[in-house]
PDB file of C-alpha atoms in Angstrom:
ATOM      1  CA  MET A  39     -16.452 -14.028  16.709  1.00  0.00           C
ATOM      2  CA  GLU A  40     -17.458 -11.295  19.109  1.00  0.00           C
ATOM      3  CA  ASP A  41     -20.520  -9.330  18.034  1.00  0.00           C
ATOM      4  CA  VAL A  42     -19.788  -5.680  17.249  1.00  0.00           C
ATOM      5  CA  THR A  43     -21.762  -2.872  15.673  1.00  0.00           C
ATOM      6  CA  PHE A  44     -20.417  -0.393  13.148  1.00  0.00           C
ATOM      7  CA  GLY A  45     -22.703   2.606  13.663  1.00  0.00           C
ATOM      8  CA  GLN A  46     -23.131   4.692  10.521  1.00  0.00           C
ATOM      9  CA  ASP A  47     -21.210   2.094   8.514  1.00  0.00           C
ATOM     10  CA  GLN A  48     -23.325  -0.887   9.562  1.00  0.00           C
ATOM     11  CA  THR A  49     -25.285  -1.286   6.306  1.00  0.00           C
ATOM     12  CA  ARG A  50     -22.203  -1.017   4.154  1.00  0.00           C
ATOM     13  CA  VAL A  51     -20.300  -3.474   6.331  1.00  0.00           C
ATOM     14  CA  GLU A  52     -23.182  -5.906   5.890  1.00  0.00           C
ATOM     15  CA  ASP A  53     -22.851  -5.426   2.123  1.00  0.00           C
ATOM     16  CA  VAL A  54     -19.168  -6.379   2.344  1.00  0.00           C
ATOM     17  CA  LEU A  55     -19.952  -9.424   4.486  1.00  0.00           C
ATOM     18  CA  GLY A  56     -22.645 -10.437   2.017  1.00  0.00           C
ATOM     19  CA  ALA A  57     -20.216 -10.208  -0.898  1.00  0.00           C
ATOM     20  CA  PHE A  58     -18.303 -13.165   0.552  1.00  0.00           C
ATOM     21  CA  GLY A  59     -21.434 -15.236   1.172  1.00  0.00           C
ATOM     22  CA  PRO A  60     -21.482 -17.202  -2.121  1.00  0.00           C
ATOM     23  CA  PHE A  61     -17.928 -18.495  -1.689  1.00  0.00           C
ATOM     24  CA  GLU A  62     -16.472 -21.403   0.228  1.00  0.00           C
ATOM     25  CA  ARG A  63     -12.879 -20.134   0.360  1.00  0.00           C
ATOM     26  CA  VAL A  64     -11.546 -16.632  -0.341  1.00  0.00           C
ATOM     27  CA  GLY A  65      -8.101 -15.148  -0.841  1.00  0.00           C
ATOM     28  CA  VAL A  66      -7.426 -11.500  -0.005  1.00  0.00           C
ATOM     29  CA  ALA A  67      -4.588  -9.717  -1.803  1.00  0.00           C
ATOM     30  CA  TYR A  68      -3.016  -8.306   1.293  1.00  0.00           C
ATOM     31  CA  SER A  69      -0.372  -5.743   2.222  1.00  0.00           C
ATOM     32  CA  GLY A  70      -0.968  -5.149   5.944  1.00  0.00           C
ATOM     33  CA  GLY A  71      -2.275  -1.644   5.303  1.00  0.00           C
ATOM     34  CA  VAL A  72      -5.588  -0.547   6.749  1.00  0.00           C
ATOM     35  CA  ASP A  73      -7.646  -1.230   3.605  1.00  0.00           C
ATOM     36  CA  SER A  74      -6.505  -4.796   2.947  1.00  0.00           C
ATOM     37  CA  ALA A  75      -6.398  -5.621   6.666  1.00  0.00           C
ATOM     38  CA  THR A  76      -9.958  -4.389   7.187  1.00  0.00           C
ATOM     39  CA  LEU A  77     -11.107  -6.400   4.180  1.00  0.00           C
ATOM     40  CA  LEU A  78      -9.286  -9.450   5.537  1.00  0.00           C
ATOM     41  CA  ALA A  79     -10.904  -9.057   8.952  1.00  0.00           C
ATOM     42  CA  LEU A  80     -14.375  -8.702   7.415  1.00  0.00           C
ATOM     43  CA  ALA A  81     -13.801 -11.752   5.217  1.00  0.00           C
ATOM     44  CA  ALA A  82     -12.836 -13.696   8.344  1.00  0.00           C
ATOM     45  CA  ARG A  83     -16.022 -12.515  10.075  1.00  0.00           C
ATOM     46  CA  ALA A  84     -18.129 -13.537   7.084  1.00  0.00           C
ATOM     47  CA  LEU A  85     -16.638 -16.986   6.495  1.00  0.00           C
ATOM     48  CA  GLY A  86     -14.498 -17.814   9.523  1.00  0.00           C
ATOM     49  CA  PRO A  87     -10.703 -17.405   9.525  1.00  0.00           C
ATOM     50  CA  ASP A  88     -10.100 -20.998   8.423  1.00  0.00           C
ATOM     51  CA  ARG A  89     -11.763 -20.270   5.068  1.00  0.00           C
ATOM     52  CA  VAL A  90      -9.722 -17.149   4.285  1.00  0.00           C
ATOM     53  CA  VAL A  91      -6.127 -16.758   3.137  1.00  0.00           C
ATOM     54  CA  ALA A  92      -4.103 -13.534   3.108  1.00  0.00           C
ATOM     55  CA  VAL A  93      -1.889 -13.417   0.014  1.00  0.00           C
ATOM     56  CA  LEU A  94       1.150 -11.175   0.396  1.00  0.00           C
ATOM     57  CA  GLY A  95       3.190 -10.286  -2.680  1.00  0.00           C
ATOM     58  CA  VAL A  96       6.917 -10.122  -1.866  1.00  0.00           C
ATOM     59  CA  SER A  97       9.457  -8.324  -4.068  1.00  0.00           C
ATOM     60  CA  PRO A  98      12.144  -5.635  -3.710  1.00  0.00           C
ATOM     61  CA  SER A  99       9.380  -2.995  -3.761  1.00  0.00           C
ATOM     62  CA  LEU A 100       8.054  -4.227  -0.389  1.00  0.00           C
ATOM     63  CA  ALA A 101       9.970  -2.841   2.578  1.00  0.00           C
ATOM     64  CA  ALA A 102      11.059  -5.419   5.154  1.00  0.00           C
ATOM     65  CA  ALA A 103       9.275  -3.513   7.926  1.00  0.00           C
ATOM     66  CA  GLU A 104       6.018  -3.573   5.950  1.00  0.00           C
ATOM     67  CA  ARG A 105       6.381  -7.315   5.370  1.00  0.00           C
ATOM     68  CA  ALA A 106       6.883  -8.009   9.068  1.00  0.00           C
ATOM     69  CA  GLY A 107       4.024  -5.711  10.041  1.00  0.00           C
ATOM     70  CA  ALA A 108       1.680  -7.447   7.610  1.00  0.00           C
ATOM     71  CA  HIS A 109       2.350 -10.787   9.297  1.00  0.00           C
ATOM     72  CA  ASP A 110       1.693  -9.262  12.715  1.00  0.00           C
ATOM     73  CA  VAL A 111      -1.677  -7.843  11.684  1.00  0.00           C
ATOM     74  CA  ALA A 112      -2.769 -11.076   9.997  1.00  0.00           C
ATOM     75  CA  ALA A 113      -1.830 -12.995  13.149  1.00  0.00           C
ATOM     76  CA  PHE A 114      -4.010 -10.599  15.167  1.00  0.00           C
ATOM     77  CA  ILE A 115      -6.916 -11.304  12.801  1.00  0.00           C
ATOM     78  CA  GLY A 116      -6.194 -15.034  12.955  1.00  0.00           C
ATOM     79  CA  VAL A 117      -5.798 -15.619   9.218  1.00  0.00           C
ATOM     80  CA  PRO A 118      -2.787 -17.407   7.678  1.00  0.00           C
ATOM     81  CA  VAL A 119      -0.488 -15.541   5.302  1.00  0.00           C
ATOM     82  CA  VAL A 120       0.723 -17.053   2.070  1.00  0.00           C
ATOM     83  CA  GLU A 121       3.677 -15.217   0.559  1.00  0.00           C
ATOM     84  CA  VAL A 122       3.962 -15.053  -3.206  1.00  0.00           C
ATOM     85  CA  ARG A 123       7.259 -14.061  -4.767  1.00  0.00           C
ATOM     86  CA  THR A 124       6.467 -11.643  -7.595  1.00  0.00           C
ATOM     87  CA  HIS A 125       8.783 -10.656 -10.427  1.00  0.00           C
ATOM     88  CA  GLU A 126       7.388  -7.399 -11.753  1.00  0.00           C
ATOM     89  CA  GLY A 127      10.930  -6.028 -11.678  1.00  0.00           C
ATOM     90  CA  ASP A 128      11.818  -8.359 -14.574  1.00  0.00           C
ATOM     91  CA  ASN A 129       9.122  -6.809 -16.776  1.00  0.00           C
ATOM     92  CA  PRO A 130      10.524  -4.075 -19.077  1.00  0.00           C
ATOM     93  CA  ALA A 131       7.153  -2.273 -18.966  1.00  0.00           C
ATOM     94  CA  TYR A 132       7.413  -2.069 -15.168  1.00  0.00           C
ATOM     95  CA  GLN A 133      11.058  -1.028 -15.306  1.00  0.00           C
ATOM     96  CA  ARG A 134      10.153   1.837 -17.676  1.00  0.00           C
ATOM     97  CA  ASN A 135       8.079   3.218 -14.816  1.00  0.00           C
ATOM     98  CA  GLY A 136       5.300   4.908 -16.734  1.00  0.00           C
ATOM     99  CA  PRO A 137       2.070   6.037 -15.064  1.00  0.00           C
ATOM    100  CA  ASP A 138       0.785   2.481 -15.620  1.00  0.00           C
ATOM    101  CA  ARG A 139       3.513   0.916 -13.442  1.00  0.00           C
ATOM    102  CA  CYS A 140       0.962  -0.138 -10.801  1.00  0.00           C
ATOM    103  CA  PHE A 141      -0.983  -2.031 -13.454  1.00  0.00           C
ATOM    104  CA  HIS A 142       2.029  -4.214 -14.221  1.00  0.00           C
ATOM    105  CA  CYS A 143       2.674  -4.806 -10.528  1.00  0.00           C
ATOM    106  CA  LYS A 144      -0.917  -5.829  -9.745  1.00  0.00           C
ATOM    107  CA  ASP A 145      -1.153  -7.835 -12.974  1.00  0.00           C
ATOM    108  CA  GLU A 146       1.923  -9.791 -11.913  1.00  0.00           C
ATOM    109  CA  LEU A 147       0.496 -10.405  -8.428  1.00  0.00           C
ATOM    110  CA  PHE A 148      -2.906 -11.540  -9.669  1.00  0.00           C
ATOM    111  CA  THR A 149      -1.296 -13.709 -12.356  1.00  0.00           C
ATOM    112  CA  ARG A 150       0.853 -15.451  -9.738  1.00  0.00           C
ATOM    113  CA  ILE A 151      -2.197 -15.973  -7.524  1.00  0.00           C
ATOM    114  CA  ASP A 152      -4.216 -17.377 -10.427  1.00  0.00           C
ATOM    115  CA  GLY A 153      -1.346 -19.624 -11.452  1.00  0.00           C
ATOM    116  CA  SER A 154      -0.549 -21.266  -8.138  1.00  0.00           C
ATOM    117  CA  VAL A 155      -2.053 -19.985  -4.894  1.00  0.00           C
ATOM    118  CA  ALA A 156      -5.690 -20.235  -5.932  1.00  0.00           C
ATOM    119  CA  THR A 157      -5.301 -23.885  -6.883  1.00  0.00           C
ATOM    120  CA  VAL A 158      -3.149 -25.002  -3.957  1.00  0.00           C
ATOM    121  CA  HIS A 159      -5.398 -23.310  -1.389  1.00  0.00           C
ATOM    122  CA  ARG A 160      -8.672 -24.105  -3.200  1.00  0.00           C
ATOM    123  CA  LEU A 161      -9.695 -20.450  -3.424  1.00  0.00           C
ATOM    124  CA  ASP A 162     -12.944 -19.667  -5.185  1.00  0.00           C
ATOM    125  CA  VAL A 163     -12.227 -15.977  -5.616  1.00  0.00           C
ATOM    126  CA  ILE A 164      -9.689 -13.238  -4.830  1.00  0.00           C
ATOM    127  CA  ALA A 165     -10.594  -9.855  -3.339  1.00  0.00           C
ATOM    128  CA  TYR A 166      -8.496  -6.749  -2.828  1.00  0.00           C
ATOM    129  CA  GLY A 167      -8.781  -3.627  -0.727  1.00  0.00           C
ATOM    130  CA  GLU A 168      -9.668  -0.859  -3.169  1.00  0.00           C
ATOM    131  CA  ASN A 169     -11.852   1.661  -1.322  1.00  0.00           C
ATOM    132  CA  ALA A 170     -14.360   4.122  -2.771  1.00  0.00           C
ATOM    133  CA  ASP A 171     -11.833   6.987  -2.730  1.00  0.00           C
ATOM    134  CA  ASP A 172      -9.358   4.887  -4.728  1.00  0.00           C
ATOM    135  CA  ALA A 173     -12.054   4.022  -7.248  1.00  0.00           C
ATOM    136  CA  ARG A 174     -12.585   7.718  -8.005  1.00  0.00           C
ATOM    137  CA  ARG A 175      -8.905   8.533  -8.492  1.00  0.00           C
ATOM    138  CA  PRO A 176      -7.360   8.574 -11.982  1.00  0.00           C
ATOM    139  CA  ASP A 177      -3.949   7.366 -10.753  1.00  0.00           C
ATOM    140  CA  ARG A 178      -4.909   3.814  -9.772  1.00  0.00           C
ATOM    141  CA  PRO A 179      -4.157   1.621 -12.830  1.00  0.00           C
ATOM    142  CA  GLY A 180      -4.024  -1.422 -10.564  1.00  0.00           C
ATOM    143  CA  SER A 181      -7.810  -1.309 -10.681  1.00  0.00           C
ATOM    144  CA  ARG A 182      -7.688  -2.301 -14.360  1.00  0.00           C
ATOM    145  CA  ALA A 183      -5.596  -5.355 -13.486  1.00  0.00           C
ATOM    146  CA  ALA A 184      -8.183  -6.344 -10.875  1.00  0.00           C
ATOM    147  CA  SER A 185     -10.945  -6.122 -13.465  1.00  0.00           C
ATOM    148  CA  GLU A 186      -8.987  -8.205 -15.979  1.00  0.00           C
ATOM    149  CA  HIS A 187      -8.458 -10.941 -13.365  1.00  0.00           C
ATOM    150  CA  ALA A 188     -12.048 -10.838 -12.022  1.00  0.00           C
ATOM    151  CA  VAL A 189     -10.830  -9.770  -8.579  1.00  0.00           C
ATOM    152  CA  LEU A 190     -13.514  -8.551  -6.177  1.00  0.00           C
ATOM    153  CA  ARG A 191     -13.385  -5.065  -4.578  1.00  0.00           C
ATOM    154  CA  PRO A 192     -16.034  -5.294  -1.847  1.00  0.00           C
ATOM    155  CA  LEU A 193     -15.042  -2.090   0.004  1.00  0.00           C
ATOM    156  CA  ALA A 194     -15.379   0.101  -3.071  1.00  0.00           C
ATOM    157  CA  ASP A 195     -18.562  -1.670  -4.207  1.00  0.00           C
ATOM    158  CA  ALA A 196     -20.101  -0.991  -0.792  1.00  0.00           C
ATOM    159  CA  GLY A 197     -19.184   2.709  -1.037  1.00  0.00           C
ATOM    160  CA  LEU A 198     -16.713   2.626   1.869  1.00  0.00           C
ATOM    161  CA  ASP A 199     -14.193   5.449   1.573  1.00  0.00           C
ATOM    162  CA  LYS A 200     -10.886   5.724   3.435  1.00  0.00           C
ATOM    163  CA  ALA A 201     -12.401   7.458   6.455  1.00  0.00           C
ATOM    164  CA  ALA A 202     -15.067   4.756   6.777  1.00  0.00           C
ATOM    165  CA  VAL A 203     -12.482   1.985   6.449  1.00  0.00           C
ATOM    166  CA  ARG A 204     -10.490   3.504   9.307  1.00  0.00           C
ATOM    167  CA  ARG A 205     -13.639   3.757  11.455  1.00  0.00           C
ATOM    168  CA  ILE A 206     -14.366   0.080  10.846  1.00  0.00           C
ATOM    169  CA  ALA A 207     -10.747  -0.861  11.582  1.00  0.00           C
ATOM    170  CA  ARG A 208     -10.969   0.952  14.917  1.00  0.00           C
ATOM    171  CA  VAL A 209     -14.165  -0.887  15.832  1.00  0.00           C
ATOM    172  CA  LEU A 210     -12.374  -4.138  15.016  1.00  0.00           C
ATOM    173  CA  GLU A 211      -9.396  -2.895  17.079  1.00  0.00           C
ATOM    174  CA  LEU A 212      -6.977  -3.657  14.252  1.00  0.00           C
ATOM    175  CA  PRO A 213      -3.401  -2.647  15.146  1.00  0.00           C
ATOM    176  CA  CYS A 214      -3.074  -0.871  11.783  1.00  0.00           C
ATOM    177  CA  ALA A 215      -6.265   1.213  12.140  1.00  0.00           C
ATOM    178  CA  ASP A 216      -4.332   4.478  12.281  1.00  0.00           C
ATOM    179  CA  LYS A 217      -1.289   3.328  10.316  1.00  0.00           C
ATOM    180  CA  PRO A 218      -0.152   5.910   7.752  1.00  0.00           C
ATOM    181  CA  ALA A 219      -0.505   4.938   4.113  1.00  0.00           C
ATOM    182  CA  ALA A 220       2.601   3.121   2.877  1.00  0.00           C
ATOM    183  CA  PRO A 221       2.679   2.915  -0.923  1.00  0.00           C
ATOM    184  CA  CYS A 222       5.262   0.584  -2.445  1.00  0.00           C
ATOM    185  CA  LEU A 223       8.854   1.770  -2.638  1.00  0.00           C
ATOM    186  CA  ALA A 224       8.671   2.127  -6.427  1.00  0.00           C
ATOM    187  CA  SER A 225       6.283   5.055  -5.988  1.00  0.00           C
ATOM    188  CA  ARG A 226       9.247   7.141  -4.795  1.00  0.00           C
ATOM    189  CA  ILE A 227      10.954   7.040  -8.196  1.00  0.00           C
ATOM    190  CA  PRO A 228       9.873   9.656 -10.798  1.00  0.00           C
ATOM    191  CA  HIS A 229       8.025   8.256 -13.782  1.00  0.00           C
ATOM    192  CA  PHE A 230      10.133   7.300 -16.791  1.00  0.00           C
ATOM    193  CA  GLU A 231      13.195   6.864 -14.595  1.00  0.00           C
ATOM    194  CA  GLU A 232      14.024   3.161 -14.366  1.00  0.00           C
ATOM    195  CA  VAL A 233      12.969   1.218 -11.299  1.00  0.00           C
ATOM    196  CA  SER A 234      15.864  -0.902 -10.069  1.00  0.00           C
ATOM    197  CA  PRO A 235      16.495  -3.031  -6.957  1.00  0.00           C
ATOM    198  CA  GLU A 236      19.364  -0.685  -6.038  1.00  0.00           C
ATOM    199  CA  LYS A 237      17.132   2.400  -6.015  1.00  0.00           C
ATOM    200  CA  LEU A 238      14.437   0.585  -4.043  1.00  0.00           C
ATOM    201  CA  ALA A 239      16.970  -0.527  -1.433  1.00  0.00           C
ATOM    202  CA  GLN A 240      18.288   3.036  -1.175  1.00  0.00           C
ATOM    203  CA  VAL A 241      14.798   4.433  -0.557  1.00  0.00           C
ATOM    204  CA  GLU A 242      14.043   1.707   1.993  1.00  0.00           C
ATOM    205  CA  ALA A 243      17.242   2.447   3.925  1.00  0.00           C
ATOM    206  CA  ALA A 244      16.557   6.197   3.898  1.00  0.00           C
ATOM    207  CA  GLU A 245      12.957   5.877   5.098  1.00  0.00           C
ATOM    208  CA  SER A 246      13.947   3.371   7.766  1.00  0.00           C
ATOM    209  CA  ALA A 247      16.501   5.884   9.047  1.00  0.00           C
ATOM    210  CA  LEU A 248      13.865   8.623   9.169  1.00  0.00           C
ATOM    211  CA  ARG A 249      11.484   6.412  11.138  1.00  0.00           C
ATOM    212  CA  ALA A 250      14.308   5.654  13.575  1.00  0.00           C
ATOM    213  CA  LEU A 251      14.618   9.411  14.066  1.00  0.00           C
ATOM    214  CA  GLY A 252      10.927   9.637  14.977  1.00  0.00           C
ATOM    215  CA  PHE A 253       9.268  10.484  11.631  1.00  0.00           C
ATOM    216  CA  VAL A 254       6.552   7.846  11.453  1.00  0.00           C
ATOM    217  CA  ASP A 255       4.948   9.148   8.244  1.00  0.00           C
ATOM    218  CA  CYS A 256       7.493   9.996   5.570  1.00  0.00           C
ATOM    219  CA  ARG A 257       8.466   9.568   1.921  1.00  0.00           C
ATOM    220  CA  VAL A 258      11.922   9.783   0.366  1.00  0.00           C
ATOM    221  CA  ARG A 259      11.601  10.638  -3.323  1.00  0.00           C
ATOM    222  CA  HIS A 260      14.556   9.419  -5.360  1.00  0.00           C
ATOM    223  CA  HIS A 261      15.995  12.082  -7.687  1.00  0.00           C
ATOM    224  CA  GLY A 262      19.323  10.520  -8.583  1.00  0.00           C
ATOM    225  CA  GLU A 263      21.929  11.908  -6.196  1.00  0.00           C
ATOM    226  CA  MET A 264      19.263  13.946  -4.378  1.00  0.00           C
ATOM    227  CA  ALA A 265      16.754  12.726  -1.809  1.00  0.00           C
ATOM    228  CA  ARG A 266      13.600  14.859  -1.585  1.00  0.00           C
ATOM    229  CA  VAL A 267      12.085  14.178   1.824  1.00  0.00           C
ATOM    230  CA  GLU A 268       8.343  14.513   2.360  1.00  0.00           C
ATOM    231  CA  LEU A 269       7.123  14.717   5.952  1.00  0.00           C
ATOM    232  CA  LEU A 270       3.923  15.675   7.694  1.00  0.00           C
ATOM    233  CA  VAL A 271       3.750  19.469   7.589  1.00  0.00           C
ATOM    234  CA  GLU A 272       3.752  19.631  11.386  1.00  0.00           C
ATOM    235  CA  ASP A 273       7.012  17.635  11.451  1.00  0.00           C
ATOM    236  CA  ILE A 274       8.940  19.975   9.154  1.00  0.00           C
ATOM    237  CA  PRO A 275       9.974  22.544  11.833  1.00  0.00           C
ATOM    238  CA  ARG A 276      11.392  19.741  13.970  1.00  0.00           C
ATOM    239  CA  ALA A 277      13.231  18.263  10.999  1.00  0.00           C
ATOM    240  CA  VAL A 278      15.064  21.482  10.159  1.00  0.00           C
ATOM    241  CA  ALA A 279      15.977  22.339  13.753  1.00  0.00           C
ATOM    242  CA  PRO A 280      19.701  22.250  14.606  1.00  0.00           C
ATOM    243  CA  GLY A 281      20.825  18.805  15.643  1.00  0.00           C
ATOM    244  CA  LEU A 282      18.097  16.747  14.032  1.00  0.00           C
ATOM    245  CA  ARG A 283      18.725  18.406  10.688  1.00  0.00           C
ATOM    246  CA  GLU A 284      22.318  17.180  10.785  1.00  0.00           C
ATOM    247  CA  ASP A 285      21.167  13.703  11.819  1.00  0.00           C
ATOM    248  CA  ILE A 286      18.772  13.521   8.861  1.00  0.00           C
ATOM    249  CA  ASN A 287      21.434  14.702   6.464  1.00  0.00           C
ATOM    250  CA  ALA A 288      23.951  12.156   7.758  1.00  0.00           C
ATOM    251  CA  ALA A 289      21.444   9.292   7.702  1.00  0.00           C
ATOM    252  CA  LEU A 290      20.355   9.901   4.121  1.00  0.00           C
ATOM    253  CA  ARG A 291      23.914  10.387   2.937  1.00  0.00           C
ATOM    254  CA  SER A 292      24.678   7.012   4.499  1.00  0.00           C
ATOM    255  CA  ALA A 293      21.840   5.592   2.392  1.00  0.00           C
ATOM    256  CA  GLY A 294      23.728   6.710  -0.712  1.00  0.00           C
ATOM    257  CA  PHE A 295      22.360  10.164  -1.473  1.00  0.00           C
ATOM    258  CA  ARG A 296      24.698  13.080  -2.047  1.00  0.00           C
ATOM    259  CA  PHE A 297      22.160  15.850  -1.474  1.00  0.00           C
ATOM    260  CA  VAL A 298      19.180  15.966   0.936  1.00  0.00           C
ATOM    261  CA  THR A 299      16.279  18.396   0.701  1.00  0.00           C
ATOM    262  CA  ILE A 300      12.969  18.677   2.567  1.00  0.00           C
ATOM    263  CA  ASP A 301       9.857  19.440   0.524  1.00  0.00           C
ATOM    264  CA  LEU A 302       7.929  22.261   2.194  1.00  0.00           C
ATOM    265  CA  ALA A 303       4.670  20.998   0.667  1.00  0.00           C
ATOM    266  CA  GLY A 304       4.747  17.985   2.995  1.00  0.00           C
ATOM    267  CA  ILE A 305       3.551  14.504   2.054  1.00  0.00           C
ATOM    268  CA  GLN A 306       1.894  14.383  -1.365  1.00  0.00           C
ATOM    269  CA  SER A 307      -0.018  11.288  -2.429  1.00  0.00           C
ATOM    270  CA  GLY A 308       0.350  10.575  -6.135  1.00  0.00           C
ATOM    271  CA  ALA A 309       3.013  13.274  -6.440  1.00  0.00           C
ATOM    272  CA  PHE A 310       4.525  11.717  -9.565  1.00  0.00           C
ATOM    273  CA  THR A 311       1.464  10.098 -11.152  1.00  0.00           C
ATOM    274  CA  LEU A 312      -1.390  12.571 -10.733  1.00  0.00           C
ATOM    275  CA  PRO A 313       0.192  15.375 -12.801  1.00  0.00           C
ATOM    276  CA  LEU A 314       0.517  12.959 -15.717  1.00  0.00           C
ATOM    277  CA  VAL A 315      -2.957  11.418 -15.571  1.00  0.00           C
ATOM    278  CA  ALA A 316      -4.970  14.403 -14.325  1.00  0.00           C
ATOM    279  CA  GLY A 317      -3.079  17.202 -16.008  1.00  0.00           C
ATOM    280  CA  SER A 318      -2.321  19.199 -12.873  1.00  0.00           C
ATOM    281  CA  ALA A 319       0.232  18.881 -10.106  1.00  0.00           C
ATOM    282  CA  GLY A 320      -2.105  20.707  -7.765  1.00  0.00           C
ATOM    283  CA  VAL A 321      -4.512  17.819  -7.331  1.00  0.00           C
ATOM    284  CA  ALA A 322      -2.165  15.733  -5.248  1.00  0.00           C
ATOM    285  CA  ALA A 323      -3.770  15.192  -1.851  1.00  0.00           C
ATOM    286  CA  SER A 324      -2.069  14.824   1.516  1.00  0.00           C
ATOM    287  CA  HIS A 325      -1.744  11.654   3.566  1.00  0.00           C
ATOM    288  CA  GLY A 326      -2.452   9.138   0.772  1.00  0.00           C
TER     289      GLY A 326
END
């Protein structure tokens, strides 16, 4: 592979590369987002792409556009994708949608990998793309699932935060380097309201319609008959302007919502989970 340097992140990148050194074959739990894609690319640099497998969990909580994009990015890196059908939606604990929902989702993914993919593809270890910012947040129960399944987290262990991961992705010229965060569709449903395939499909259709209208970074929070739309703050004036406002309203009504509202706070990462695990709604950060 072409030699590149990573500037201020060089030492930490070397730590990530070194984490893969003891293994013959590695699987990366992969979504196509910047964290998992950067980890996948670094694993390929450390071992060679023929010794790395990208494992993509597929369920109703993964939007079709995200699935297709993940394949495109993996093809750019040169690593094969293995899709694993996950069934977290059959788990009553996941359906209940408590603050630990992500634990049940990741536990299902890692269990499926342990039960089939690791053996078939002769994988010595699985890694996933938790970064150092994620490791400090209280609303990431998926981290517990990773620990229980002995999954590696080389980015977090090396101290690479989100900003550093994006810098590395740009050096590697990954197509997703500046891709907005895209949490799973279930994150749009308030906690303790049941997650169902119908709700997930409704959210996916609504967000797809917003992207078609030019809103690249968006969330549609599902509040029964009402859609609460989160956009970048700078996009809100455009969204409420005559013409586009009517288009948004019509598109989201077509997705099955009766009422459509735009949240003036903009995009809020962890909007449903952080108030429950941190005790304050004010700690939700933008752009997560």
